[in-house]
PDB file of C-alpha atoms in Angstrom:
ATOM      1  CA  MET A   1     144.837  29.606 105.717  1.00  0.00           C
ATOM      2  CA  THR A   2     146.275  28.630 102.386  1.00  0.00           C
ATOM      3  CA  ARG A   3     145.002  25.623 100.477  1.00  0.00           C
ATOM      4  CA  VAL A   4     148.310  23.762 101.017  1.00  0.00           C
ATOM      5  CA  HIS A   5     148.139  24.297 104.777  1.00  0.00           C
ATOM      6  CA  PHE A   6     144.484  23.253 104.813  1.00  0.00           C
ATOM      7  CA  ASN A   7     145.238  20.037 102.875  1.00  0.00           C
ATOM      8  CA  ALA A   8     148.155  19.242 105.190  1.00  0.00           C
ATOM      9  CA  LEU A   9     145.883  19.753 108.196  1.00  0.00           C
ATOM     10  CA  VAL A  10     143.207  17.458 106.719  1.00  0.00           C
ATOM     11  CA  ILE A  11     145.813  14.744 106.010  1.00  0.00           C
ATOM     12  CA  PHE A  12     147.257  15.067 109.535  1.00  0.00           C
ATOM     13  CA  VAL A  13     143.843  14.899 111.234  1.00  0.00           C
ATOM     14  CA  SER A  14     142.791  11.949 109.063  1.00  0.00           C
ATOM     15  CA  ALA A  15     146.009  10.043 109.786  1.00  0.00           C
ATOM     16  CA  PHE A  16     145.773  10.758 113.514  1.00  0.00           C
ATOM     17  CA  SER A  17     142.115   9.723 113.710  1.00  0.00           C
ATOM     18  CA  CYS A  18     142.883   6.425 111.925  1.00  0.00           C
ATOM     19  CA  TYR A  19     145.826   5.763 114.250  1.00  0.00           C
ATOM     20  CA  SER A  20     143.966   6.742 117.415  1.00  0.00           C
ATOM     21  CA  HIS A  21     140.948   4.635 116.422  1.00  0.00           C
ATOM     22  CA  ALA A  22     143.181   1.573 116.061  1.00  0.00           C
ATOM     23  CA  ALA A  23     144.791   2.306 119.452  1.00  0.00           C
ATOM     24  CA  LEU A  24     141.471   2.518 121.303  1.00  0.00           C
ATOM     25  CA  PRO A  25     140.139  -0.610 123.026  1.00  0.00           C
ATOM     26  CA  SER A  26     137.021  -2.230 121.615  1.00  0.00           C
ATOM     27  CA  HIS A  27     133.598  -1.984 123.249  1.00  0.00           C
ATOM     28  CA  GLN A  28     133.886  -5.650 124.273  1.00  0.00           C
ATOM     29  CA  GLN A  29     137.313  -5.041 125.869  1.00  0.00           C
ATOM     30  CA  ILE A  30     135.989  -2.114 127.909  1.00  0.00           C
ATOM     31  CA  ASP A  31     132.974  -4.202 129.017  1.00  0.00           C
ATOM     32  CA  SER A  32     135.322  -7.006 130.058  1.00  0.00           C
ATOM     33  CA  TRP A  33     137.403  -4.603 132.168  1.00  0.00           C
ATOM     34  CA  LEU A  34     134.295  -3.108 133.796  1.00  0.00           C
ATOM     35  CA  ASN A  35     132.801  -6.559 134.487  1.00  0.00           C
ATOM     36  CA  SER A  36     135.986  -7.560 136.312  1.00  0.00           C
ATOM     37  CA  LEU A  37     135.540  -4.417 138.467  1.00  0.00           C
ATOM     38  CA  GLY A  38     132.010  -5.503 139.445  1.00  0.00           C
ATOM     39  CA  ALA A  39     129.823  -4.036 136.686  1.00  0.00           C
ATOM     40  CA  ASP A  40     128.367  -7.391 135.676  1.00  0.00           C
ATOM     41  CA  GLY A  41     124.932  -6.504 137.132  1.00  0.00           C
ATOM     42  CA  LYS A  42     124.859  -9.492 139.511  1.00  0.00           C
ATOM     43  CA  PHE A  43     124.652  -9.476 143.312  1.00  0.00           C
ATOM     44  CA  ASP A  44     126.301 -12.265 145.297  1.00  0.00           C
ATOM     45  CA  ALA A  45     125.270 -12.059 148.985  1.00  0.00           C
ATOM     46  CA  SER A  46     127.758 -14.804 149.881  1.00  0.00           C
ATOM     47  CA  LYS A  47     130.646 -12.345 149.324  1.00  0.00           C
ATOM     48  CA  GLY A  48     129.688 -10.344 152.431  1.00  0.00           C
ATOM     49  CA  ILE A  49     129.891  -7.068 150.522  1.00  0.00           C
ATOM     50  CA  ASP A  50     129.718  -7.403 146.738  1.00  0.00           C
ATOM     51  CA  TRP A  51     131.868  -4.508 145.484  1.00  0.00           C
ATOM     52  CA  GLY A  52     131.837  -2.650 142.186  1.00  0.00           C
ATOM     53  CA  VAL A  53     134.503  -0.087 141.237  1.00  0.00           C
ATOM     54  CA  MET A  54     134.432   2.638 138.581  1.00  0.00           C
ATOM     55  CA  PRO A  55     137.723   4.570 138.252  1.00  0.00           C
ATOM     56  CA  GLY A  56     138.115   7.622 136.064  1.00  0.00           C
ATOM     57  CA  PRO A  57     140.668  10.309 135.249  1.00  0.00           C
ATOM     58  CA  PHE A  58     139.711  13.981 135.168  1.00  0.00           C
ATOM     59  CA  TYR A  59     141.081  17.444 134.485  1.00  0.00           C
ATOM     60  CA  THR A  60     139.886  20.861 135.616  1.00  0.00           C
ATOM     61  CA  PRO A  61     141.778  24.172 135.467  1.00  0.00           C
ATOM     62  CA  GLU A  62     141.521  24.555 139.258  1.00  0.00           C
ATOM     63  CA  LEU A  63     142.428  20.981 140.270  1.00  0.00           C
ATOM     64  CA  GLY A  64     144.733  19.978 137.428  1.00  0.00           C
ATOM     65  CA  ILE A  65     144.879  16.343 136.412  1.00  0.00           C
ATOM     66  CA  GLY A  66     143.472  13.775 138.796  1.00  0.00           C
ATOM     67  CA  LEU A  67     141.961  10.395 139.364  1.00  0.00           C
ATOM     68  CA  GLY A  68     138.620   9.626 140.925  1.00  0.00           C
ATOM     69  CA  ALA A  69     136.785   6.437 141.758  1.00  0.00           C
ATOM     70  CA  ALA A  70     133.274   5.433 142.713  1.00  0.00           C
ATOM     71  CA  VAL A  71     133.045   2.270 144.792  1.00  0.00           C
ATOM     72  CA  VAL A  72     129.650   0.691 145.464  1.00  0.00           C
ATOM     73  CA  GLY A  73     128.987  -2.255 147.739  1.00  0.00           C
ATOM     74  CA  LEU A  74     125.767  -4.236 148.108  1.00  0.00           C
ATOM     75  CA  TYR A  75     125.248  -6.396 151.182  1.00  0.00           C
ATOM     76  CA  ARG A  76     122.707  -8.085 153.421  1.00  0.00           C
ATOM     77  CA  PRO A  77     123.374  -7.684 157.167  1.00  0.00           C
ATOM     78  CA  SER A  78     121.411 -10.878 157.804  1.00  0.00           C
ATOM     79  CA  PRO A  79     121.350 -13.589 155.108  1.00  0.00           C
ATOM     80  CA  LYS A  80     118.120 -14.923 156.674  1.00  0.00           C
ATOM     81  CA  ASP A  81     116.282 -11.593 156.155  1.00  0.00           C
ATOM     82  CA  SER A  82     114.332 -11.990 152.910  1.00  0.00           C
ATOM     83  CA  VAL A  83     112.098  -8.953 153.511  1.00  0.00           C
ATOM     84  CA  SER A  84     114.613  -6.084 153.768  1.00  0.00           C
ATOM     85  CA  GLN A  85     116.028  -4.657 150.590  1.00  0.00           C
ATOM     86  CA  ASN A  86     119.750  -4.921 149.923  1.00  0.00           C
ATOM     87  CA  SER A  87     121.859  -2.491 151.923  1.00  0.00           C
ATOM     88  CA  THR A  88     124.339  -0.232 150.127  1.00  0.00           C
ATOM     89  CA  VAL A  89     127.586   1.521 150.866  1.00  0.00           C
ATOM     90  CA  THR A  90     128.999   4.041 148.388  1.00  0.00           C
ATOM     91  CA  LEU A  91     132.422   5.649 148.500  1.00  0.00           C
ATOM     92  CA  ASN A  92     133.493   8.375 146.089  1.00  0.00           C
ATOM     93  CA  THR A  93     137.066   9.563 146.164  1.00  0.00           C
ATOM     94  CA  TYR A  94     139.424  11.761 144.172  1.00  0.00           C
ATOM     95  CA  ALA A  95     142.973  13.083 144.269  1.00  0.00           C
ATOM     96  CA  SER A  96     144.587  15.614 141.958  1.00  0.00           C
ATOM     97  CA  SER A  97     147.953  17.050 140.986  1.00  0.00           C
ATOM     98  CA  THR A  98     147.290  20.199 143.070  1.00  0.00           C
ATOM     99  CA  GLY A  99     147.122  18.159 146.271  1.00  0.00           C
ATOM    100  CA  ALA A 100     143.350  18.175 146.372  1.00  0.00           C
ATOM    101  CA  PHE A 101     141.652  15.088 147.734  1.00  0.00           C
ATOM    102  CA  GLY A 102     138.204  14.123 148.827  1.00  0.00           C
ATOM    103  CA  LEU A 103     136.161  11.210 150.087  1.00  0.00           C
ATOM    104  CA  THR A 104     132.410  10.898 150.486  1.00  0.00           C
ATOM    105  CA  LEU A 105     130.509   8.055 152.122  1.00  0.00           C
ATOM    106  CA  ASP A 106     126.854   7.084 151.880  1.00  0.00           C
ATOM    107  CA  ASN A 107     125.528   3.998 153.652  1.00  0.00           C
ATOM    108  CA  HIS A 108     121.959   2.695 153.825  1.00  0.00           C
ATOM    109  CA  THR A 109     121.507  -0.334 156.068  1.00  0.00           C
ATOM    110  CA  PHE A 110     118.159  -2.161 156.249  1.00  0.00           C
ATOM    111  CA  LEU A 111     117.612  -4.518 159.211  1.00  0.00           C
ATOM    112  CA  ALA A 112     115.084  -6.746 160.989  1.00  0.00           C
ATOM    113  CA  GLY A 113     112.670  -7.378 158.153  1.00  0.00           C
ATOM    114  CA  ASP A 114     112.890  -3.691 157.161  1.00  0.00           C
ATOM    115  CA  ARG A 115     111.640  -2.568 160.608  1.00  0.00           C
ATOM    116  CA  GLN A 116     114.950  -0.867 161.410  1.00  0.00           C
ATOM    117  CA  ARG A 117     117.161   1.320 159.267  1.00  0.00           C
ATOM    118  CA  PHE A 118     120.460   3.090 159.734  1.00  0.00           C
ATOM    119  CA  PHE A 119     121.736   5.690 157.281  1.00  0.00           C
ATOM    120  CA  ILE A 120     125.006   7.594 157.429  1.00  0.00           C
ATOM    121  CA  SER A 121     126.616  10.069 155.063  1.00  0.00           C
ATOM    122  CA  GLY A 122     129.877  11.888 155.396  1.00  0.00           C
ATOM    123  CA  SER A 123     132.648  13.703 153.607  1.00  0.00           C
ATOM    124  CA  LEU A 124     136.282  14.592 154.009  1.00  0.00           C
ATOM    125  CA  ASN A 125     137.736  17.179 151.600  1.00  0.00           C
ATOM    126  CA  ASN A 126     140.905  19.209 151.235  1.00  0.00           C
ATOM    127  CA  THR A 127     140.515  21.100 147.978  1.00  0.00           C
ATOM    128  CA  PRO A 128     142.463  24.201 146.929  1.00  0.00           C
ATOM    129  CA  THR A 129     140.191  26.355 144.766  1.00  0.00           C
ATOM    130  CA  TRP A 130     139.332  29.951 143.877  1.00  0.00           C
ATOM    131  CA  TYR A 131     136.696  32.427 145.005  1.00  0.00           C
ATOM    132  CA  TRP A 132     135.703  34.677 142.113  1.00  0.00           C
ATOM    133  CA  GLY A 133     133.279  36.960 143.951  1.00  0.00           C
ATOM    134  CA  SER A 134     129.520  37.322 144.005  1.00  0.00           C
ATOM    135  CA  GLY A 135     127.442  37.510 140.872  1.00  0.00           C
ATOM    136  CA  PHE A 136     127.746  36.291 137.321  1.00  0.00           C
ATOM    137  CA  SER A 137     130.015  39.113 136.114  1.00  0.00           C
ATOM    138  CA  SER A 138     132.609  38.544 138.876  1.00  0.00           C
ATOM    139  CA  ALA A 139     134.386  35.804 136.906  1.00  0.00           C
ATOM    140  CA  ARG A 140     135.355  38.345 134.234  1.00  0.00           C
ATOM    141  CA  ASP A 141     137.551  40.253 136.684  1.00  0.00           C
ATOM    142  CA  ASN A 142     140.460  37.779 136.948  1.00  0.00           C
ATOM    143  CA  HIS A 143     142.673  39.947 139.189  1.00  0.00           C
ATOM    144  CA  ARG A 144     140.084  39.969 142.004  1.00  0.00           C
ATOM    145  CA  ARG A 145     139.983  36.187 142.481  1.00  0.00           C
ATOM    146  CA  GLN A 146     141.223  34.797 145.778  1.00  0.00           C
ATOM    147  CA  GLN A 147     142.648  31.381 146.419  1.00  0.00           C
ATOM    148  CA  TYR A 148     141.423  29.377 149.405  1.00  0.00           C
ATOM    149  CA  THR A 149     141.325  25.749 150.500  1.00  0.00           C
ATOM    150  CA  ASP A 150     137.996  24.068 151.169  1.00  0.00           C
ATOM    151  CA  LYS A 151     138.565  21.827 154.184  1.00  0.00           C
ATOM    152  CA  THR A 152     135.517  19.810 155.160  1.00  0.00           C
ATOM    153  CA  PHE A 153     134.787  17.003 157.564  1.00  0.00           C
ATOM    154  CA  ALA A 154     131.146  16.059 158.039  1.00  0.00           C
ATOM    155  CA  LEU A 155     129.346  12.989 159.337  1.00  0.00           C
ATOM    156  CA  HIS A 156     125.553  12.672 159.432  1.00  0.00           C
ATOM    157  CA  PRO A 157     124.023   9.535 160.979  1.00  0.00           C
ATOM    158  CA  VAL A 158     120.254   9.035 160.725  1.00  0.00           C
ATOM    159  CA  LEU A 159     117.957   6.535 162.431  1.00  0.00           C
ATOM    160  CA  PRO A 160     114.701   6.966 160.488  1.00  0.00           C
ATOM    161  CA  THR A 161     111.373   5.898 161.926  1.00  0.00           C
ATOM    162  CA  VAL A 162     109.848   3.046 159.950  1.00  0.00           C
ATOM    163  CA  GLN A 163     106.062   2.904 159.627  1.00  0.00           C
ATOM    164  CA  ASN A 164     104.699  -0.657 159.314  1.00  0.00           C
TER     165      ASN A 164
END
């Protein structure tokens, strides 16, 4: 690379980094957005389920560009129960430009002074992807890959025994 090209590259990168820095939101602005989505660190049982949302874009070579979100809810099945810990429900979801989508659910419910519990987890996926073969060196052989779609539906309820 010639010195002129190198200097032009340095000027371009410097100008772009100054512009992009000015275009980025401040730390306080990002915190404000996240707090409005439920990331304020406070739990309000009077809401029924106190939700928090965390969206995020992503890119992978297999899935293309996409958007995912994690949604967390805290709740108390009985407002009078001061012994049981807060119950939680978590949903994770994504969708991408290749048509891939997925949803997972995790719920932990604590009842009756923590003498009863109900847990459930599940997933629903439809994700086009690639099988590269077995072993570490298989990924090097690009012409042997095979496309397939991972289609999953699973639901796992659990009633654990509580020892008091």
